[in-house]
Structures are given as structure tokens and as C-alpha cells.
Amino acid sequence: MRRLLIPILICGYINANDMLEYKCISCHKAQKIPSQMIYKKYLLRYSTKEDIAKAIKSYLKSPKAQNSIMPKPFFDKFPTKEPTTLEDAELEMLINLYIDRYDVVKRLRVKQ
Amino acid sequence: MLPSEKKSLIRFLIIYLSSTLLLFALSSWIFYTSSLQNIISNQQNRLKIESKHLLSKLRVLHQSNAPILYYPNSSEYKSAIYDKNKNYIFGTLNAPLQENLADRYITHIEKVEPYYLGAAYLMLRSKVDYSPIIELKKRVLLFMLLAIVVFGVLGYFLGRLFIKPMRDSIERLNSFIQDTTHELNTPISTILTNIELIETFDTNYQNKDELKRITIASKTLSRIYDDLSYLSLNHNYHRDIQRIDISALLFQRVEYVQAMANLKNITITTDIEQNIHIDIDKNDATRMIDNLLSNAIKYNKTGGDIKVSLQNKTLTIQDSGIGIAKDKLHIIKARFQRANSTEGGFGIGLDIVNQIVEFYGYGMSIESIEKIGTTIKVRLK
């Protein structure tokens, strides 16, 4: 059972990452939207991952310039997206994947 | 320096030094605690400055897009960052956000705004640097030691200055006693020599009461002279300590005071163990026995009795005299203290006995019942 579970989980993670790539990042890349910088902006304002997730979800449900973390001139360069059509569960999963992808703590090391 | 002078000086120094040192200790303690607080506060300030430096490094890290971000590390302190819910994020210090851990640590918590790397709090902790505290302790200790020395010397000279009038008075009194005793020596010796001549050559001597009274008065005078000489020399004379037959001496001294006892119709009974030998200066032994016997006669009632015993090296002299009040028993051994003032004398007798007893390490006990009598026991060695 364990032999089966690990590949399933790995596949699931790969699929989820693919889904993030497909449903979010690919578009960001195409439009040259700086995903990492946006995450940093969220981090700078909200501190905890839970609050960041809530704020992103709230923005994606109602994507307006005034709801965004980004400054207004940002929307002069990049178009405002349409409200998400994704189900809550899927949306939350993708948000968590996004947060995990750009998590700075994972990159932190102590210089010996 | 006289013993009383030394005692007064020591008492003065104890009071002076203890009060001065108490004052110094109090001020030193206030100085120490405020300096300690300053040292800790300086170390805390240093940590606060470090937190500002660290904050700017966190800002740089936050802006960096490098795949690996190196968290600042320092040998002087450890640090960690916490989110706005005070949950640990990362750091060289793995501890919960807490202001005061223990006395040996200094902690500084800095609020982070905006939240670089998601950090709402930055905590720095370092060990207390004890070197300035040890230096401070050394300084306070040195100051106290110096104060003890300076004020000890000052107190000594001040004390001597204060007791100088007392010393002068005692010296004047001593020189007066010395001069007086010196002047008394010749006439007393003349009287006693002439009495001895009369005793030898006058066959009617035994029947002449007037001559007997002169003999007794002269012997009393001679004993007072001896006592005063003993005290005025302050016992600094050379003692010729040798093994003497105290039994024989006791017999001899009883015989010596017999005439004095007869005058008051006092019966002296003896129970003296023979051939008891002790190591003592003969003059001291005579002074001790004479004074005990003379007191027993002096404070006895007419027709009373005195029991003199020497058994197992314990000299006991029991009289049927006026006794000593209970409240005076503890001071009776001091100089110029008398059982009462009905009898003459200087009150130096028991003081001399006590000093001899103390010098030779004997034990002395006084039991007395007023109007019944007094028993003095001296345990010889």
C-alpha cells in the first residue's frame, strides 16, 4: 500500500504543480507579470501565509485595482483579470501552491 | 596603654568603624546597583543598535531574488524573526518570543514594519558581558577596603584623642597613688620595726591592749600599702612563680590576721590539708589570701566566725558577716566596689583577688546570703 501511496502523492503534487503552471503561472509568464514580486508584496503586508491566502482569494474573486496589493500604476501596464471561475477548494489549493512556490523561508539559510 | 584605655579604644573603634562602614556599604551598594543597571542598559542599547542593522539586512534579503538567502549571523548575539502571530519563522536562535529569559541573558525585541520576509518581530539575545561587572565589583571592593584602612587609622587617632583626658586622669591618679604609697612606705616600716622590737624586748607586751591595737592598725596599713603598690604597678612587675607550700602560707596568713579577728571577737577555725603545693608567685598568693581573710573579718559581725578550709586544692573562706545583696554579686569583683559602705576601705580587695585568679586561670565562686554570710571558693591549680 505504501509503495503505491508515495508515487500517487508525488504524481498528485506534480499534477497540482502542473495545474498551477497551467492555470496561473503560464498566463503570468505570457503577460510578464512578476509573480514572485507580487508574493513579496503580499508577504510584506500580511506576514502570515493564512492572511496572504485570504487576501489573494479575496482579490481573485473580485479583481479590481483598488482590491489589489499592487500599486495603481501596475494596472496601467498590466490588464485587470476577470473574476475567477474556479471552485473554492480548487482556488484555495492553487493559492497554497503559489504561496509554497515563492515561499522565502524555504530559501533562507544560515551562513556558517 | 592601660587595659581600660584599650577597652575604651576598641569599643570606640567598633562603633565608629561599624557605623562608618555601614554608611559606606550603603552608598557602595547604591553606586553598585546603579552602575550595574547602567552596564546592562548599555549592553541592551548595543543590542538595540544591532537590531537596526539587522533590520536593514532583512530588507535587503526580502528584496533579493537569489535562490538562497543567507540569514545574517553574528558571534555576539543570536536572533530570530517571528510572524505577526508571534510564530517562529527563522533565525539563529530557536526560541519562543520572550522578553526576559534569565539574568544572564539580555533580550531585545524589535517590531518590524513592514513585514520583511513576513517578520513582524525581530528578537535578539546575547549573553550578559560580565567583564565590566567584575571590574565594577573589584572597584567597589577596593573602595571598601581603602575606606576600612583610612577610617580605621583615622578612627584610631580620633579615639586616642578622645580618651586622652581619661588617660591623663588615670595617669594622675596612678602617680598620686604611687607617690602616696612611696611616702607611706617609710613610716609604716618604722612603725612595724619598732613594734617588732617592743614585741622582742618588752615582756609586758601581751598585756598592753593599746600596743596590740597599734600592731593591728599598722598591719592593716601595711596590707593597704601592699595592695595599693600592687595596683599602682599595674601587675607589670616581675613575678617569681615557683612551687610553694600553700598550706603553710595559709596557716601563716591566718596567724597574721588573728590579732585583727580577736579585736572583733571573731573565731577563725581552720580545716587545712597539709602539704599542698602550687605554682604561684608568693606575693600574689599572700595578696589573695590576705584580701580574702581581711574581707571576711572586715564585713563580719562582732563575735562572728570564719571557717578557712583548703581541701582538694580548693580554698574556701566562709564568714558569718553581712553578706552581699543578690543584685551586687555580679559587680562585687570590680575595683572600688564594696558590699556596703558601713565599713571603710577602697573596695580594691576582691578586684586584686579576681585579677590574681584570672592571671593563674583559677576558678572563683561567691555564694552569699544577706545577713547570714558569704562563702568564697577559689579552685587552685
Coordinates of C-alpha atoms in Angstrom, one line a residue:
Chain A
M1 CA 0.0 0.0 0.0
R2 CA 2.8 2.3 1.0
R3 CA 4.6 1.5 -2.3
L4 CA 1.5 2.7 -4.1
L5 CA 0.8 5.7 -1.9
I6 CA 4.1 7.5 -2.4
P7 CA 4.1 7.5 -6.2
I8 CA 0.4 8.6 -6.1
L9 CA 1.3 11.5 -3.8
I10 CA 4.3 12.5 -6.0
C11 CA 2.1 12.3 -9.1
G12 CA -0.6 14.3 -7.3
Y13 CA 1.9 17.0 -6.4
I14 CA 3.3 17.1 -9.9
N15 CA -0.2 17.3 -11.3
A16 CA -1.1 20.1 -8.9
N17 CA 2.1 22.0 -9.8
D18 CA 1.2 21.5 -13.4
M19 CA -2.2 22.7 -12.7
L20 CA -0.7 25.9 -11.1
E21 CA 1.6 26.3 -14.0
Y22 CA -1.3 25.8 -16.4
K23 CA -4.0 27.8 -14.6
C24 CA -2.0 30.7 -13.2
I25 CA 1.7 30.9 -13.9
S26 CA 1.6 30.3 -17.7
C27 CA -0.6 33.4 -18.1
H28 CA 1.6 35.4 -15.8
K29 CA 4.6 34.4 -17.8
A30 CA 2.9 35.2 -21.0
Q31 CA 2.0 38.7 -19.8
K32 CA 5.3 39.1 -18.0
I33 CA 3.5 39.6 -14.6
P34 CA 6.2 39.3 -11.9
S35 CA 4.6 36.5 -9.7
Q36 CA 7.5 36.5 -7.2
M37 CA 7.4 40.2 -6.7
I38 CA 3.6 40.1 -6.1
Y39 CA 4.1 37.4 -3.5
K40 CA 6.7 39.6 -1.8
K41 CA 4.2 42.4 -1.7
Y42 CA 1.7 40.2 0.0
L43 CA 4.3 39.0 2.4
L44 CA 5.3 42.5 3.3
R45 CA 1.8 43.4 4.2
Y46 CA 0.2 40.3 5.7
S47 CA 3.1 38.4 7.3
T48 CA 1.3 35.1 7.7
K49 CA 0.5 32.6 5.0
E50 CA -3.1 32.3 6.1
D51 CA -3.7 36.0 5.8
I52 CA -1.9 36.1 2.4
A53 CA -4.1 33.2 1.1
K54 CA -7.2 35.1 2.3
A55 CA -6.1 38.3 0.6
I56 CA -5.3 36.6 -2.7
K57 CA -8.5 34.7 -2.7
S58 CA -10.5 37.9 -2.0
Y59 CA -8.7 39.6 -4.9
L60 CA -9.2 36.8 -7.3
K61 CA -12.9 36.7 -6.5
S62 CA -13.2 40.4 -7.2
P63 CA -10.1 41.6 -9.1
K64 CA -10.1 45.3 -9.1
A65 CA -7.2 47.7 -8.9
Q66 CA -8.4 49.1 -5.5
N67 CA -8.5 45.5 -4.1
S68 CA -5.1 44.6 -5.3
I69 CA -1.9 44.6 -3.3
M70 CA -0.1 46.2 -6.3
P71 CA 0.0 50.0 -6.8
K72 CA -2.3 51.6 -9.3
P73 CA 0.5 52.3 -12.0
F74 CA 0.9 48.5 -12.1
F75 CA -2.5 48.2 -13.8
D76 CA -1.5 50.8 -16.4
K77 CA 1.0 48.2 -17.6
F78 CA -0.9 45.0 -16.9
P79 CA -4.6 44.4 -17.5
T80 CA -7.0 43.6 -14.7
K81 CA -8.0 40.0 -14.9
E82 CA -11.5 38.5 -15.0
P83 CA -13.0 37.2 -11.7
T84 CA -12.1 33.6 -11.1
T85 CA -14.5 30.9 -12.2
L86 CA -12.7 28.2 -10.1
E87 CA -14.4 26.4 -7.3
D88 CA -13.3 27.5 -3.8
A89 CA -11.5 24.2 -3.0
E90 CA -9.5 24.3 -6.2
L91 CA -8.8 28.0 -5.8
E92 CA -7.5 27.6 -2.3
M93 CA -5.3 24.7 -3.4
L94 CA -3.8 26.7 -6.2
I95 CA -3.3 29.7 -3.9
N96 CA -1.5 27.5 -1.4
L97 CA 0.7 26.1 -4.2
Y98 CA 1.5 29.6 -5.3
I99 CA 2.5 30.6 -1.8
D100 CA 4.6 27.5 -1.4
R101 CA 6.3 28.1 -4.7
Y102 CA 7.5 31.5 -3.8
D103 CA 8.0 31.0 0.0
V104 CA 11.1 32.9 1.1
V105 CA 11.6 30.9 4.3
K106 CA 12.5 27.8 2.2
R107 CA 15.3 29.8 0.6
L108 CA 16.7 31.0 3.9
R109 CA 20.0 29.5 5.2
V110 CA 22.3 30.4 8.0
K111 CA 25.8 31.2 6.7
Q112 CA 28.3 29.2 8.7
Chain B
M1 CA 48.3 51.5 77.1
L2 CA 46.1 50.8 80.1
P3 CA 43.7 47.9 79.8
S4 CA 40.7 50.2 80.4
E5 CA 42.1 52.6 77.8
K6 CA 42.5 49.7 75.3
K7 CA 38.9 48.6 76.0
S8 CA 37.5 52.1 75.5
L9 CA 39.5 52.5 72.3
I10 CA 38.3 49.1 71.0
R11 CA 34.7 49.9 71.8
F12 CA 35.0 53.3 70.2
L13 CA 36.6 51.8 67.1
I14 CA 33.9 49.2 66.8
I15 CA 31.1 51.7 67.0
Y16 CA 32.9 54.2 64.8
L17 CA 34.0 51.8 62.2
S18 CA 30.8 49.8 62.0
S19 CA 28.7 53.0 61.6
T20 CA 31.1 54.4 59.0
L21 CA 31.3 51.2 57.2
L22 CA 27.5 50.7 57.3
L23 CA 27.2 54.1 55.6
F24 CA 29.9 53.3 53.1
A25 CA 28.4 49.9 52.4
L26 CA 25.0 51.5 51.8
S27 CA 26.4 54.1 49.4
S28 CA 28.6 51.5 47.7
W29 CA 25.5 49.3 47.3
I30 CA 23.6 52.2 45.7
F31 CA 26.5 53.0 43.5
Y32 CA 26.9 49.3 42.5
T33 CA 23.3 48.8 41.7
S34 CA 23.0 52.0 39.6
S35 CA 26.3 51.2 37.8
L36 CA 25.1 47.6 37.2
Q37 CA 21.9 49.0 35.7
N38 CA 23.9 51.3 33.5
I39 CA 26.1 48.4 32.3
I40 CA 23.1 46.3 31.5
S41 CA 21.3 49.2 29.9
N42 CA 24.4 49.9 27.7
Q43 CA 24.5 46.3 26.6
Q44 CA 20.8 46.5 25.8
N45 CA 21.3 49.7 23.8
R46 CA 24.1 47.9 21.9
L47 CA 21.7 45.1 21.1
K48 CA 19.1 47.7 20.0
I49 CA 21.6 49.3 17.6
E50 CA 22.4 45.8 16.3
S51 CA 18.7 45.2 15.7
K52 CA 18.5 48.2 13.4
H53 CA 21.5 46.9 11.4
L54 CA 19.8 43.5 11.2
L55 CA 16.6 45.1 10.1
S56 CA 18.2 46.7 7.1
K57 CA 19.8 43.4 6.2
L58 CA 16.4 41.7 6.4
R59 CA 15.1 44.4 4.0
V60 CA 17.9 43.6 1.5
L61 CA 17.1 39.9 1.9
H62 CA 13.4 40.5 1.2
Q63 CA 14.2 42.3 -2.0
S64 CA 16.7 39.7 -3.2
N65 CA 15.6 37.2 -5.8
A66 CA 18.6 34.9 -5.2
P67 CA 17.7 31.2 -4.9
I68 CA 19.4 31.1 -1.5
L69 CA 19.1 33.8 1.1
Y70 CA 21.7 33.9 3.8
Y71 CA 20.3 35.0 7.1
P72 CA 22.7 37.3 9.0
N73 CA 24.8 35.5 11.6
S74 CA 26.8 37.1 14.4
S75 CA 29.1 35.8 17.1
E76 CA 27.9 38.5 19.5
Y77 CA 24.2 37.7 19.6
K78 CA 21.6 35.3 18.3
S79 CA 18.5 36.4 16.5
A80 CA 15.2 35.2 15.1
I81 CA 12.2 36.5 13.2
Y82 CA 8.5 35.9 14.1
D83 CA 5.3 36.5 12.2
K84 CA 2.5 38.8 13.5
N85 CA 1.0 35.9 15.4
K86 CA 4.4 35.5 17.2
N87 CA 5.1 32.2 15.5
Y88 CA 8.8 31.4 14.8
I89 CA 9.8 31.9 11.2
F90 CA 13.6 31.6 11.1
G91 CA 16.8 32.5 12.9
T92 CA 20.0 31.6 14.6
L93 CA 18.1 31.5 17.8
N94 CA 15.4 28.8 18.2
A95 CA 13.3 30.1 21.0
P96 CA 9.8 31.4 21.5
L97 CA 9.3 35.2 21.6
Q98 CA 10.0 36.1 25.2
E99 CA 11.3 39.3 26.7
N100 CA 13.2 38.1 29.9
L101 CA 14.7 34.7 29.9
A102 CA 17.2 34.8 32.8
D103 CA 19.5 37.2 34.5
R104 CA 22.5 36.0 32.4
Y105 CA 20.8 37.0 29.1
I106 CA 19.9 40.3 27.5
T107 CA 17.0 40.2 25.1
H108 CA 15.8 42.9 22.7
I109 CA 12.6 42.6 20.7
E110 CA 12.1 45.0 17.8
K111 CA 8.8 45.3 16.0
V112 CA 9.2 45.0 12.2
E113 CA 7.1 47.2 10.0
P114 CA 6.6 46.4 7.1
Y115 CA 6.9 42.7 7.4
Y116 CA 10.2 41.9 5.7
L117 CA 10.3 38.2 5.0
G118 CA 6.9 38.1 6.8
A119 CA 8.6 39.1 10.1
A120 CA 6.5 41.2 12.5
Y121 CA 9.0 40.8 15.3
L122 CA 12.8 40.5 15.5
M123 CA 14.3 39.1 18.6
L124 CA 18.0 39.5 19.5
R125 CA 19.5 37.7 22.5
S126 CA 23.1 37.9 23.9
K127 CA 24.8 36.7 27.0
V128 CA 25.5 39.4 29.6
D129 CA 29.1 40.6 29.3
Y130 CA 30.3 40.1 32.9
S131 CA 33.7 41.6 32.4
P132 CA 32.6 45.2 33.2
I133 CA 30.5 43.9 36.2
I134 CA 33.5 42.0 37.6
E135 CA 35.6 45.2 37.1
L136 CA 32.9 47.2 38.9
K137 CA 32.8 44.7 41.8
K138 CA 36.6 44.9 42.1
R139 CA 36.4 48.7 42.2
V140 CA 33.7 48.7 44.9
L141 CA 35.6 46.1 47.0
L142 CA 38.8 48.1 46.6
F143 CA 37.0 51.3 47.7
M144 CA 35.6 49.5 50.7
L145 CA 39.0 48.1 51.7
L146 CA 40.5 51.5 51.3
A147 CA 37.8 53.0 53.4
I148 CA 38.4 50.4 56.1
V149 CA 42.1 51.2 56.2
V150 CA 41.7 55.0 56.0
F151 CA 38.8 55.2 58.5
G152 CA 40.5 52.6 60.7
V153 CA 43.6 54.7 61.0
L154 CA 41.6 57.9 61.4
G155 CA 39.4 56.2 64.0
Y156 CA 42.4 55.0 65.9
F157 CA 43.9 58.5 66.1
L158 CA 40.5 60.1 66.9
G159 CA 39.9 57.5 69.6
R160 CA 43.2 58.2 71.2
L161 CA 42.5 61.9 71.0
F162 CA 39.1 61.4 72.8
I163 CA 40.4 59.2 75.5
K164 CA 43.4 61.3 76.2
P165 CA 41.7 63.2 79.0
M166 CA 40.7 59.9 80.6
R167 CA 44.2 58.6 80.2
D168 CA 45.6 61.8 81.8
S169 CA 43.2 61.4 84.7
I170 CA 44.2 57.8 85.3
E171 CA 47.9 58.6 85.0
R172 CA 47.4 61.5 87.5
L173 CA 45.6 59.1 89.9
N174 CA 48.2 56.4 89.4
S175 CA 51.1 58.8 90.0
F176 CA 49.3 60.1 93.1
I177 CA 48.9 56.6 94.4
Q178 CA 52.5 55.8 93.6
D179 CA 53.7 58.9 95.3
T180 CA 51.5 58.4 98.3
T181 CA 52.4 54.7 98.7
H182 CA 56.1 55.7 98.4
E183 CA 55.7 58.3 101.1
L184 CA 53.8 55.8 103.3
N185 CA 56.5 53.1 103.0
T186 CA 59.0 54.6 105.4
P187 CA 56.7 55.4 108.3
I188 CA 54.9 52.1 108.1
S189 CA 58.2 50.2 108.0
T190 CA 59.4 52.3 111.0
I191 CA 56.2 51.5 113.0
L192 CA 56.3 47.8 112.2
T193 CA 60.0 47.5 113.0
N194 CA 59.5 49.3 116.3
I195 CA 56.6 47.1 117.2
E196 CA 58.7 44.0 116.5
L197 CA 61.4 45.5 118.8
I198 CA 58.8 46.1 121.5
E199 CA 57.5 42.5 121.0
T200 CA 61.0 41.2 121.4
F201 CA 62.2 43.2 124.3
D202 CA 59.1 44.3 126.3
T203 CA 57.9 41.3 128.4
N204 CA 54.7 43.1 129.2
Y205 CA 53.7 43.5 125.6
Q206 CA 51.0 40.8 125.7
N207 CA 49.1 42.7 128.4
K208 CA 49.1 46.1 126.7
D209 CA 45.9 46.4 124.6
E210 CA 47.0 49.8 123.2
L211 CA 50.1 48.3 121.7
K212 CA 48.0 45.4 120.2
R213 CA 45.7 47.9 118.6
I214 CA 48.7 49.8 117.2
T215 CA 50.0 46.5 115.8
I216 CA 46.7 45.6 114.2
A217 CA 46.3 49.1 112.7
S218 CA 49.9 49.0 111.4
K219 CA 49.4 45.6 109.8
T220 CA 46.2 46.9 108.2
L221 CA 48.0 49.9 106.9
S222 CA 50.8 47.7 105.7
R223 CA 48.3 45.5 103.8
I224 CA 46.6 48.5 102.3
Y225 CA 50.0 49.8 101.3
D226 CA 50.8 46.4 99.6
D227 CA 47.5 46.4 97.8
L228 CA 48.0 49.9 96.5
S229 CA 51.5 49.2 95.4
Y230 CA 50.2 46.0 93.7
L231 CA 47.6 48.0 91.8
S232 CA 49.7 51.0 91.0
L233 CA 52.4 48.8 89.5
N234 CA 49.5 47.5 87.3
H235 CA 50.8 43.9 87.8
N236 CA 53.7 44.6 85.4
Y237 CA 56.3 43.6 88.0
H238 CA 58.4 40.5 87.6
R239 CA 56.6 37.5 89.1
D240 CA 58.7 34.9 90.7
I241 CA 56.5 31.9 90.1
Q242 CA 57.7 28.9 92.0
R243 CA 56.3 25.8 93.7
I244 CA 55.2 27.0 97.2
D245 CA 53.5 25.2 100.1
I246 CA 50.2 27.0 100.0
S247 CA 49.0 25.1 103.2
A248 CA 51.9 26.6 105.2
L249 CA 51.3 30.1 103.7
L250 CA 47.6 29.9 104.6
F251 CA 48.4 28.9 108.2
Q252 CA 50.9 31.8 108.4
R253 CA 48.4 34.4 107.0
V254 CA 45.6 33.1 109.3
E255 CA 48.0 33.7 112.2
Y256 CA 48.9 37.1 110.8
V257 CA 45.2 38.3 110.8
Q258 CA 44.4 36.6 114.1
A259 CA 45.0 39.8 116.1
M260 CA 42.7 41.7 113.8
A261 CA 40.0 39.0 114.3
N262 CA 40.5 39.0 118.0
L263 CA 39.6 42.6 118.1
K264 CA 36.1 41.8 116.9
N265 CA 35.9 38.6 118.9
I266 CA 35.8 36.6 115.6
T267 CA 36.7 32.9 115.9
I268 CA 38.7 31.5 113.0
T269 CA 38.5 27.8 112.5
T270 CA 40.8 26.0 110.0
D271 CA 40.5 22.8 108.1
I272 CA 43.7 22.9 106.0
E273 CA 45.0 19.9 104.2
Q274 CA 48.8 19.7 104.7
N275 CA 51.5 19.9 102.1
I276 CA 49.5 21.3 99.2
H277 CA 51.9 22.8 96.7
I278 CA 51.1 25.0 93.8
D279 CA 53.0 27.1 91.3
I280 CA 52.4 30.8 92.2
D281 CA 54.3 34.0 92.9
K282 CA 54.4 34.2 96.7
N283 CA 53.5 37.8 96.8
D284 CA 50.4 37.1 94.7
A285 CA 49.4 34.2 96.9
T286 CA 49.8 36.4 100.0
R287 CA 47.8 39.2 98.4
M288 CA 45.0 36.8 97.5
I289 CA 44.8 35.1 100.9
D290 CA 45.2 38.4 102.9
N291 CA 42.4 40.1 101.0
L292 CA 40.0 37.2 101.4
L293 CA 40.7 36.9 105.1
S294 CA 40.7 40.7 105.7
N295 CA 37.3 41.0 103.9
A296 CA 35.9 38.1 106.0
I297 CA 37.0 39.9 109.1
K298 CA 36.0 43.4 108.0
Y299 CA 32.5 42.5 106.9
N300 CA 31.9 40.1 109.8
K301 CA 29.8 40.9 112.8
T302 CA 31.4 41.1 116.3
G303 CA 31.6 37.7 117.8
G304 CA 31.1 36.0 114.4
D305 CA 33.2 33.2 113.0
I306 CA 35.3 32.4 109.9
K307 CA 35.9 29.0 108.5
V308 CA 39.1 28.6 106.4
S309 CA 39.4 25.4 104.6
L310 CA 41.8 24.0 102.0
Q311 CA 40.7 20.7 100.6
N312 CA 41.5 19.1 97.2
K313 CA 43.2 22.4 96.1
T314 CA 40.0 24.3 96.9
L315 CA 40.4 27.3 99.2
T316 CA 37.2 28.1 100.9
I317 CA 36.7 31.1 103.2
Q318 CA 33.3 31.2 104.9
D319 CA 32.2 34.1 107.1
S320 CA 29.1 34.9 109.2
G321 CA 29.1 38.5 108.1
I322 CA 26.7 40.9 106.5
G323 CA 26.6 39.1 103.1
I324 CA 26.2 40.6 99.7
A325 CA 22.9 41.6 98.1
K326 CA 22.0 39.4 95.1
D327 CA 21.9 42.4 92.7
K328 CA 25.5 43.3 93.7
L329 CA 27.0 39.8 93.4
H330 CA 27.9 40.2 89.8
I331 CA 29.8 43.5 90.2
I332 CA 31.4 42.9 93.5
K333 CA 34.7 41.7 91.9
A334 CA 35.2 45.0 90.1
R335 CA 37.5 47.7 91.5
F336 CA 36.1 50.2 94.0
Q337 CA 33.0 48.1 94.7
R338 CA 32.2 47.3 98.3
A339 CA 29.5 45.1 99.8
N340 CA 28.2 48.2 101.7
S341 CA 29.5 51.5 102.8
T342 CA 29.3 50.8 106.6
E343 CA 32.9 49.6 106.6
G344 CA 35.9 51.6 105.4
G345 CA 38.2 50.7 102.6
F346 CA 38.8 51.3 98.9
G347 CA 36.9 48.3 97.5
I348 CA 40.0 47.1 95.8
G349 CA 40.3 43.8 97.7
L350 CA 38.2 41.5 95.6
D351 CA 39.5 43.2 92.4
I352 CA 43.0 42.2 93.4
V353 CA 41.8 38.6 94.2
N354 CA 39.9 38.4 90.9
Q355 CA 42.9 39.6 88.9
I356 CA 45.2 37.1 90.6
V357 CA 42.6 34.3 90.0
E358 CA 42.3 35.3 86.3
F359 CA 46.1 35.5 85.8
Y360 CA 46.6 32.0 87.1
G361 CA 43.5 30.6 85.5
Y362 CA 41.9 29.7 88.8
G363 CA 38.1 29.4 89.2
M364 CA 36.3 31.6 91.8
S365 CA 32.7 31.4 93.0
I366 CA 30.9 33.6 95.5
E367 CA 27.9 32.5 97.3
S368 CA 26.2 34.9 99.7
I369 CA 23.1 35.4 101.7
E370 CA 22.4 38.8 103.1
K371 CA 22.8 38.9 107.0
I372 CA 23.9 35.2 107.0
G373 CA 27.3 35.3 105.4
T374 CA 29.5 34.8 102.4
T375 CA 31.4 31.8 101.1
I376 CA 34.2 32.4 98.6
K377 CA 35.7 29.4 96.9
V378 CA 38.9 29.6 94.9
R379 CA 39.8 26.5 92.9
L380 CA 43.6 26.4 92.7
K381 CA 45.7 24.6 90.0

